[in-house]
Short mmCIF file of C-alpha atoms in Angstrom, two decimals:
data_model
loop_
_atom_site.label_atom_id
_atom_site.label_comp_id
_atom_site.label_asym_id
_atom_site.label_seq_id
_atom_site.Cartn_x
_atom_site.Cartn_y
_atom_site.Cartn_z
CA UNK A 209 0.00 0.00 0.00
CA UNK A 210 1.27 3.21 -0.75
CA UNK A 211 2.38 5.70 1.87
CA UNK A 212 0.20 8.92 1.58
CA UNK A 213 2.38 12.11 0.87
CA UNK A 214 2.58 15.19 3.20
CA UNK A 215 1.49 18.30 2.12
CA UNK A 216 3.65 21.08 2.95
CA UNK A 217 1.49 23.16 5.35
CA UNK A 218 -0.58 20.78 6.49
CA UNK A 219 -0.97 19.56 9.88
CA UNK A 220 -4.30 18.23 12.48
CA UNK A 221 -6.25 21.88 12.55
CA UNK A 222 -8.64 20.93 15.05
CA UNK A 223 -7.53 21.32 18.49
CA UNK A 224 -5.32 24.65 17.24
CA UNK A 225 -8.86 26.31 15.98
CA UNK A 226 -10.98 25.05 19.02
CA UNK A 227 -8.28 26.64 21.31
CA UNK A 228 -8.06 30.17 19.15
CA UNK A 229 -12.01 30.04 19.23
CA UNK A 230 -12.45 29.97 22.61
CA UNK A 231 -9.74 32.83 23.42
CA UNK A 232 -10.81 35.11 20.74
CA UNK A 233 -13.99 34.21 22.31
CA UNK A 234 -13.06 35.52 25.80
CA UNK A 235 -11.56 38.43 24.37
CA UNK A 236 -14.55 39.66 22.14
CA UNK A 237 -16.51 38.94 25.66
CA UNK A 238 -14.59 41.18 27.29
CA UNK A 239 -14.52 44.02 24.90
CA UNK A 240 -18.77 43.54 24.41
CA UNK A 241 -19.09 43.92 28.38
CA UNK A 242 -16.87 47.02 27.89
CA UNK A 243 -19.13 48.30 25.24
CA UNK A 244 -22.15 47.90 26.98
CA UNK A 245 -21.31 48.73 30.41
CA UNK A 246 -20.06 52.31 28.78
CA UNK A 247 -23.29 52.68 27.16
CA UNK A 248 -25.44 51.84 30.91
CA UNK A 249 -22.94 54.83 32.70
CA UNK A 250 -23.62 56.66 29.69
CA UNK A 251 -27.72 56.61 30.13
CA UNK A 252 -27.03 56.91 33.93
CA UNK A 253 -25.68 60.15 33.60
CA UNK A 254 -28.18 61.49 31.62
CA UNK A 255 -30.76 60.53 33.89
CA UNK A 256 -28.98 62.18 37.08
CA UNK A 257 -30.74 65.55 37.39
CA UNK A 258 -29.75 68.66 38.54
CA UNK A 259 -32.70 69.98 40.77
CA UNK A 260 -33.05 74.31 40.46
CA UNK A 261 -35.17 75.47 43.52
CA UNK A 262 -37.22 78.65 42.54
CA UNK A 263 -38.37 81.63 45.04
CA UNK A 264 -41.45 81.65 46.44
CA UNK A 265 -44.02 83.79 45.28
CA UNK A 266 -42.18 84.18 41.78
CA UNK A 267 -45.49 84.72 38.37
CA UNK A 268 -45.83 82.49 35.28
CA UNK A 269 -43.37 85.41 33.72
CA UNK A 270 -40.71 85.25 35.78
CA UNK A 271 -40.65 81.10 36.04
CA UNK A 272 -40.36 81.19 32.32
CA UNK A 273 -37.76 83.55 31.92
CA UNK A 274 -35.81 80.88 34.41
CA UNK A 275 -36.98 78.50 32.27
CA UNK A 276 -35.51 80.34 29.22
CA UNK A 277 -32.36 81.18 31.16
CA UNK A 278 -31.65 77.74 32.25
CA UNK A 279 -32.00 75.91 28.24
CA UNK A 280 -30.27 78.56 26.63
CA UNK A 281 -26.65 76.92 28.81
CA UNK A 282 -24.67 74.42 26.71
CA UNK A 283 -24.73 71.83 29.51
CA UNK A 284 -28.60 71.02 29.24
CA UNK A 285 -28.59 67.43 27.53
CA UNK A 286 -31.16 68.12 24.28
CA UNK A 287 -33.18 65.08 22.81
CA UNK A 288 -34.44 65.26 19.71
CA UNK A 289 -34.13 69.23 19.53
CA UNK A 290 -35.82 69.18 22.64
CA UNK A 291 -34.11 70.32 26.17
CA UNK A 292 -34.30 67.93 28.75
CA UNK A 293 -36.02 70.31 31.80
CA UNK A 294 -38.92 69.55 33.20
CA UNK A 295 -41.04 71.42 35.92
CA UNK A 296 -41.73 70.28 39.29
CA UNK A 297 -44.33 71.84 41.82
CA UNK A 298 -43.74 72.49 45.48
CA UNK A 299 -47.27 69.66 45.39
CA UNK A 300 -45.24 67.40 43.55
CA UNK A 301 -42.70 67.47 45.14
CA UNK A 302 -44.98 66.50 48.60
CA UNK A 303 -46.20 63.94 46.97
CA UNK A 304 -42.93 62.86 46.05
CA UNK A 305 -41.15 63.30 49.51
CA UNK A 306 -44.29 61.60 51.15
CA UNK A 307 -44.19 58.66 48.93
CA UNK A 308 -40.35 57.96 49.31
CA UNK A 309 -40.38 58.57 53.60
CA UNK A 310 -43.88 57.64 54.34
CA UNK A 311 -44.28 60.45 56.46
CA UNK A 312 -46.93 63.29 56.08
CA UNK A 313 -44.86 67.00 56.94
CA UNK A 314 -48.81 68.22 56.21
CA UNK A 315 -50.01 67.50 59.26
CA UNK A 316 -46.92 68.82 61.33
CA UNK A 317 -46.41 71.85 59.55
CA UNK A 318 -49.51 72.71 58.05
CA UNK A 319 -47.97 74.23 55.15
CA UNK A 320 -46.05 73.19 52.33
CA UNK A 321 -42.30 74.22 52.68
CA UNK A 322 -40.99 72.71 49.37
CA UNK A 323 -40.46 74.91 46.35
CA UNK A 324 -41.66 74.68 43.03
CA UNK A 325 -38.36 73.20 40.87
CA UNK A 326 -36.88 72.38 37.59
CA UNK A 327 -34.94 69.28 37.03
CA UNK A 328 -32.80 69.16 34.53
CA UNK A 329 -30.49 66.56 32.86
CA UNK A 330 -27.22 66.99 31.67
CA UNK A 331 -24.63 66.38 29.33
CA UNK A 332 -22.83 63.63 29.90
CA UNK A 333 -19.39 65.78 29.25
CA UNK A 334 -20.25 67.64 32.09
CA UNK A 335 -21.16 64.65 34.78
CA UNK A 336 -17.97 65.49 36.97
CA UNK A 337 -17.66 67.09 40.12
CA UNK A 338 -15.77 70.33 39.43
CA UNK A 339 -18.17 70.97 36.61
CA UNK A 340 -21.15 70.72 38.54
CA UNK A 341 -19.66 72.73 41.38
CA UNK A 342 -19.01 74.89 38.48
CA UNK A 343 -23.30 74.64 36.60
CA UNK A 344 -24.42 75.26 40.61
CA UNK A 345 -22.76 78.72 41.04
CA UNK A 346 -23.44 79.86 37.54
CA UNK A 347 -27.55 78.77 37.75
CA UNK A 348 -27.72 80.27 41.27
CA UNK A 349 -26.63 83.94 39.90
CA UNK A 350 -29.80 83.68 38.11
CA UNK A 351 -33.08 86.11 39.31
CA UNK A 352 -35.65 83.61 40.61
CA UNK A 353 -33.07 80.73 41.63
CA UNK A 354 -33.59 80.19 45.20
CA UNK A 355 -30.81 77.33 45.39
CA UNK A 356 -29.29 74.36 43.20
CA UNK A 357 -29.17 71.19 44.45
CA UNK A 358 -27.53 67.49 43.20
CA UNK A 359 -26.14 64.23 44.73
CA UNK A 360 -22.12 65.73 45.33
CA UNK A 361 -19.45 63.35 44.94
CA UNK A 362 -21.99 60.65 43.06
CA UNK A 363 -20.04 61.53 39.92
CA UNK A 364 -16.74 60.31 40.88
CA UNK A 365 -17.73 57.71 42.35
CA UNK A 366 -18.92 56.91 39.50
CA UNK A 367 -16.65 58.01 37.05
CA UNK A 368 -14.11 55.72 39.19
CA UNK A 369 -16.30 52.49 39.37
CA UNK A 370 -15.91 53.26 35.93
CA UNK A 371 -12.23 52.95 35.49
CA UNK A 372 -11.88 50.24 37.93
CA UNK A 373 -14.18 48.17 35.69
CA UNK A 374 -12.06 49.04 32.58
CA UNK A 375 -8.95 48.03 34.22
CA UNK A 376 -9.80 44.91 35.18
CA UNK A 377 -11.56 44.11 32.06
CA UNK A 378 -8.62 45.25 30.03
CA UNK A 379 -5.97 42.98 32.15
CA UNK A 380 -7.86 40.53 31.94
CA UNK A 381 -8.06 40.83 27.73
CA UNK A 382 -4.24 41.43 27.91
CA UNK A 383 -3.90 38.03 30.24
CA UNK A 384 -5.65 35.91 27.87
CA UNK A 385 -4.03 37.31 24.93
CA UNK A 386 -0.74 36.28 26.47
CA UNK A 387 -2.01 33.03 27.05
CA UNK A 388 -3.46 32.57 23.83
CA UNK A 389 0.31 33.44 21.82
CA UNK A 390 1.83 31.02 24.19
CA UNK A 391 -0.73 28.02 24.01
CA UNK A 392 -0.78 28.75 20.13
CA UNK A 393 3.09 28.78 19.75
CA UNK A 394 3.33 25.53 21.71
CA UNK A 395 0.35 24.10 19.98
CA UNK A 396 1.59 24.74 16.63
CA UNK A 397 4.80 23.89 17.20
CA UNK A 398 3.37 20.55 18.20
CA UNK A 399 1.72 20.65 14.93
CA UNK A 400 4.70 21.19 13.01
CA UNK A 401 7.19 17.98 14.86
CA UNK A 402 5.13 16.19 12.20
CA UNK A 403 6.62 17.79 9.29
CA UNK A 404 9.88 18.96 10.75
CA UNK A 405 11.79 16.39 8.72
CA UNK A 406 9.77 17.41 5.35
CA UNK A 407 10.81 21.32 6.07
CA UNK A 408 14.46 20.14 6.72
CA UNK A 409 14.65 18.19 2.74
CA UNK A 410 13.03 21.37 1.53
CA UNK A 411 16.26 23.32 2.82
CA UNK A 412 18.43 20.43 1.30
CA UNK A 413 17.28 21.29 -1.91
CA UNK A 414 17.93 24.82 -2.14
CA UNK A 415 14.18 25.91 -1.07
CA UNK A 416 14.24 29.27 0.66
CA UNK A 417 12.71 30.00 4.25
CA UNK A 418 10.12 32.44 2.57
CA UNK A 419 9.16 29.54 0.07
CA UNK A 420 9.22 26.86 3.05
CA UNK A 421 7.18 29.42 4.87
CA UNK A 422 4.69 30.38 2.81
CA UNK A 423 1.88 27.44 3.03
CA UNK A 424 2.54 27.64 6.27
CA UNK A 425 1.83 30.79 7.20
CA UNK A 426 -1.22 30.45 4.57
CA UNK A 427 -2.36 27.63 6.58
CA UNK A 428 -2.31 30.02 9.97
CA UNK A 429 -3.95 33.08 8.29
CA UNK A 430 -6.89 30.54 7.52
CA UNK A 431 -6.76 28.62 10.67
CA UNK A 432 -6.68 32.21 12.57
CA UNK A 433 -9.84 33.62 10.35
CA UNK A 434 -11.53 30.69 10.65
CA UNK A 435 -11.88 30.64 14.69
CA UNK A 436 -11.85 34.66 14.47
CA UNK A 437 -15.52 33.65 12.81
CA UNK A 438 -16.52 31.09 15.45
CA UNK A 439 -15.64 33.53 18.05
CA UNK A 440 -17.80 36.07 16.45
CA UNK A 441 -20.82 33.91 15.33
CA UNK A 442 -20.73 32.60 19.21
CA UNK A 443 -20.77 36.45 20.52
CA UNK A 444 -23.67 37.13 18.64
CA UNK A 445 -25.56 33.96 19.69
CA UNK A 446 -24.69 34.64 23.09
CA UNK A 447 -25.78 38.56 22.56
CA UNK A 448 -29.30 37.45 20.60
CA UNK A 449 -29.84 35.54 23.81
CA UNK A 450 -29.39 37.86 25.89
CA UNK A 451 -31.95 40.15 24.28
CA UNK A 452 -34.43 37.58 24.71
CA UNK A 453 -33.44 36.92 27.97
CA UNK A 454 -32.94 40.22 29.92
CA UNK A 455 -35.64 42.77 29.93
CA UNK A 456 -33.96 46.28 29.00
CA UNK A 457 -30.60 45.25 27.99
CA UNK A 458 -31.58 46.79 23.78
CA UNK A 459 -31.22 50.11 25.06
CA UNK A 460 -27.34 49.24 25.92
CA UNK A 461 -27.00 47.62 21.90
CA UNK A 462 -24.68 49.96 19.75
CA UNK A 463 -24.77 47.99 16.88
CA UNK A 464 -22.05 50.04 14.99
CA UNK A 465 -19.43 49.40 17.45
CA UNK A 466 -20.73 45.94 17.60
CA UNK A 467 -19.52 45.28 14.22
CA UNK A 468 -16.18 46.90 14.12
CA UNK A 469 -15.92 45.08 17.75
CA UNK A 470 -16.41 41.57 15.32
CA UNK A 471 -14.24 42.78 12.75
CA UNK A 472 -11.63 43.30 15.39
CA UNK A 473 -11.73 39.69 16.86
CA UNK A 474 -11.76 38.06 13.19
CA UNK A 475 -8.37 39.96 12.22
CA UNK A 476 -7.15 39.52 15.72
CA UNK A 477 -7.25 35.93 15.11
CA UNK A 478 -5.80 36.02 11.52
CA UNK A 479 -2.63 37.92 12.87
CA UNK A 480 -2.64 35.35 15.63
CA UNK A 481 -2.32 32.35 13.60
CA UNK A 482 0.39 34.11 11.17
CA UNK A 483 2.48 35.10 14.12
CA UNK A 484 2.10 31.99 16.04
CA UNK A 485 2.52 30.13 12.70
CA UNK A 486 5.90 32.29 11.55
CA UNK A 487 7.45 32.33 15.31
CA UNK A 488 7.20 28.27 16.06
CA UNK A 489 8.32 27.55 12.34
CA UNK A 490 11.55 29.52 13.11
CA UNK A 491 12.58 27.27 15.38
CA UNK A 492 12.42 24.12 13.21
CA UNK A 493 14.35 26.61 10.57
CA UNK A 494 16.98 26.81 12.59
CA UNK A 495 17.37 23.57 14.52
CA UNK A 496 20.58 21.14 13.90
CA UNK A 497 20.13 17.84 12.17
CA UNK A 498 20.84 16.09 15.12
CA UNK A 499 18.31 18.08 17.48
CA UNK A 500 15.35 16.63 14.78
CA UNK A 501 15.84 13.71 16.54
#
């Protein structure tokens, strides 16, 4: 029976795409819980309001011309052309303060001490503590503005929750991506003992190391694109079902980042398998006859 020939490049594929799958995998997880937990701080900053306390006693001409002074300032968030402001009344407000303490000042006081308010949302370029310090003193100049009130120091600690979860997202991505060029370099150099004495005749006979080379590092680019696409197709599965899953969770989808977030993973693991490919075939390059052995 005849022996079957080698083809130059070729080696088991298998357990070196299953294993560049499920890093790219982790990786591409990472960088969609970055994406989306960016986009949640992002809508919880423009749903922190600023609360502007009017004076008592103030007519329907003077509360609009606060109204008018407070959209006209380039921190009010806008949505759709409209300013994000809304007016709250001193009885609204009771209501309000009664429903969240369950206790009745009415009956105490006999008077309603709250003031008539607007609430209004903000950029998020300006959700950080100096600026707000800074949107207090220039609303409370204002004729009308009795005082401005807002949760202090909720924006940095915030803004560093934030960066805490963004470091330890990103070393984690920079972990496994060390992990995945050293299990890839000793998996494909595993790959490779196979044909290590088939690369060796090649150099007997004159071939260079760019023509030994070059099915090779074919063989990686395809091995690398190929699990770049498994990774992706299983991030999207695993994002479809969280849709379906988890009430809410659309309003974090930013489907154009999404994409170039898939792209990403898909080249990542193309230059993966080339490097891998071109560093572990160096070393069968270069070894002695004897070390073949």
């Amino acid at each position: 029976m005849p022996l079957k020939k080698k083809k130059v490049g070729s080696y088991p594929n298998a357990m070196i795409i299953a294993s560049l799958t499920a890093a790219l995998f982790l990786i591409g997880f990472c960088g969609l819980l970055v994406m989306q937990s960016k986009k949640l701080i992002s809508i919880i900053k423009q749903n922190i309001e600023v609360r502007v306390m009017l004076d008592k006693g103030l007519d329907s001409n003077q509360v609009t011309k606060v109204y008018k002074g407070i959209v006209a300032r380039p921190f009010v968030l806008s949505i759709d052309g409209k300013p994000q402001v809304t007016f709250f009344s001193k009885d609204e407000a009771a209501k309000e303060f009664i429903a969240d303490t369950k206790e009745d000042f009415s009956t105490l006081l006999g008077d309603n001490p709250l003031h008539d308010s607007y609430r209004v949302r903000l950029q998020e370029d300006y959700f950080e503590d100096t600026k707000l310090k800074q949107i207090k003193a220039e609303l409370e100049k204002n004729d009308g503005v009795f005082e401005v009130v807002y949760q202090e120091n909720l924006a940095d600690q915030i803004n560093k929750n934030l960066t805490k979860i963004y470091l330890i997202l990103a070393t984690f991505a920079v972990i496994m991506l060390v992990i995945i060029i050293l299990l890839m370099n000793n998996t494909i150099r595993l790959a490779l003992y196979s044909q290590r004495f088939l690369i060796r005749s090649m150099q007997l006979v004159g071939a260079t190391n760019g023509f030994i080379q070059r099915p090779f590092l074919k063989n990686g680019a395809v091995q690398g694109l190929i699990s770049g696409l498994i990774a992706a197709g299983l991030i999207v599965a695993l994002q479809q079902l969280a849709l379906h899953q988890i009430e809410g969770l659309h309003l974090l989808q930013e489907y154009d980042k999404l994409s170039f977030l898939l792209a990403g993973v898909i080249i990542l693991g193309a230059l993966i398998g080339i490097a891998s490919t071109f560093q572990a075939l160096a070393r069968y390059l270069r070894m002695a006859l004897d070390d073949l052995y």
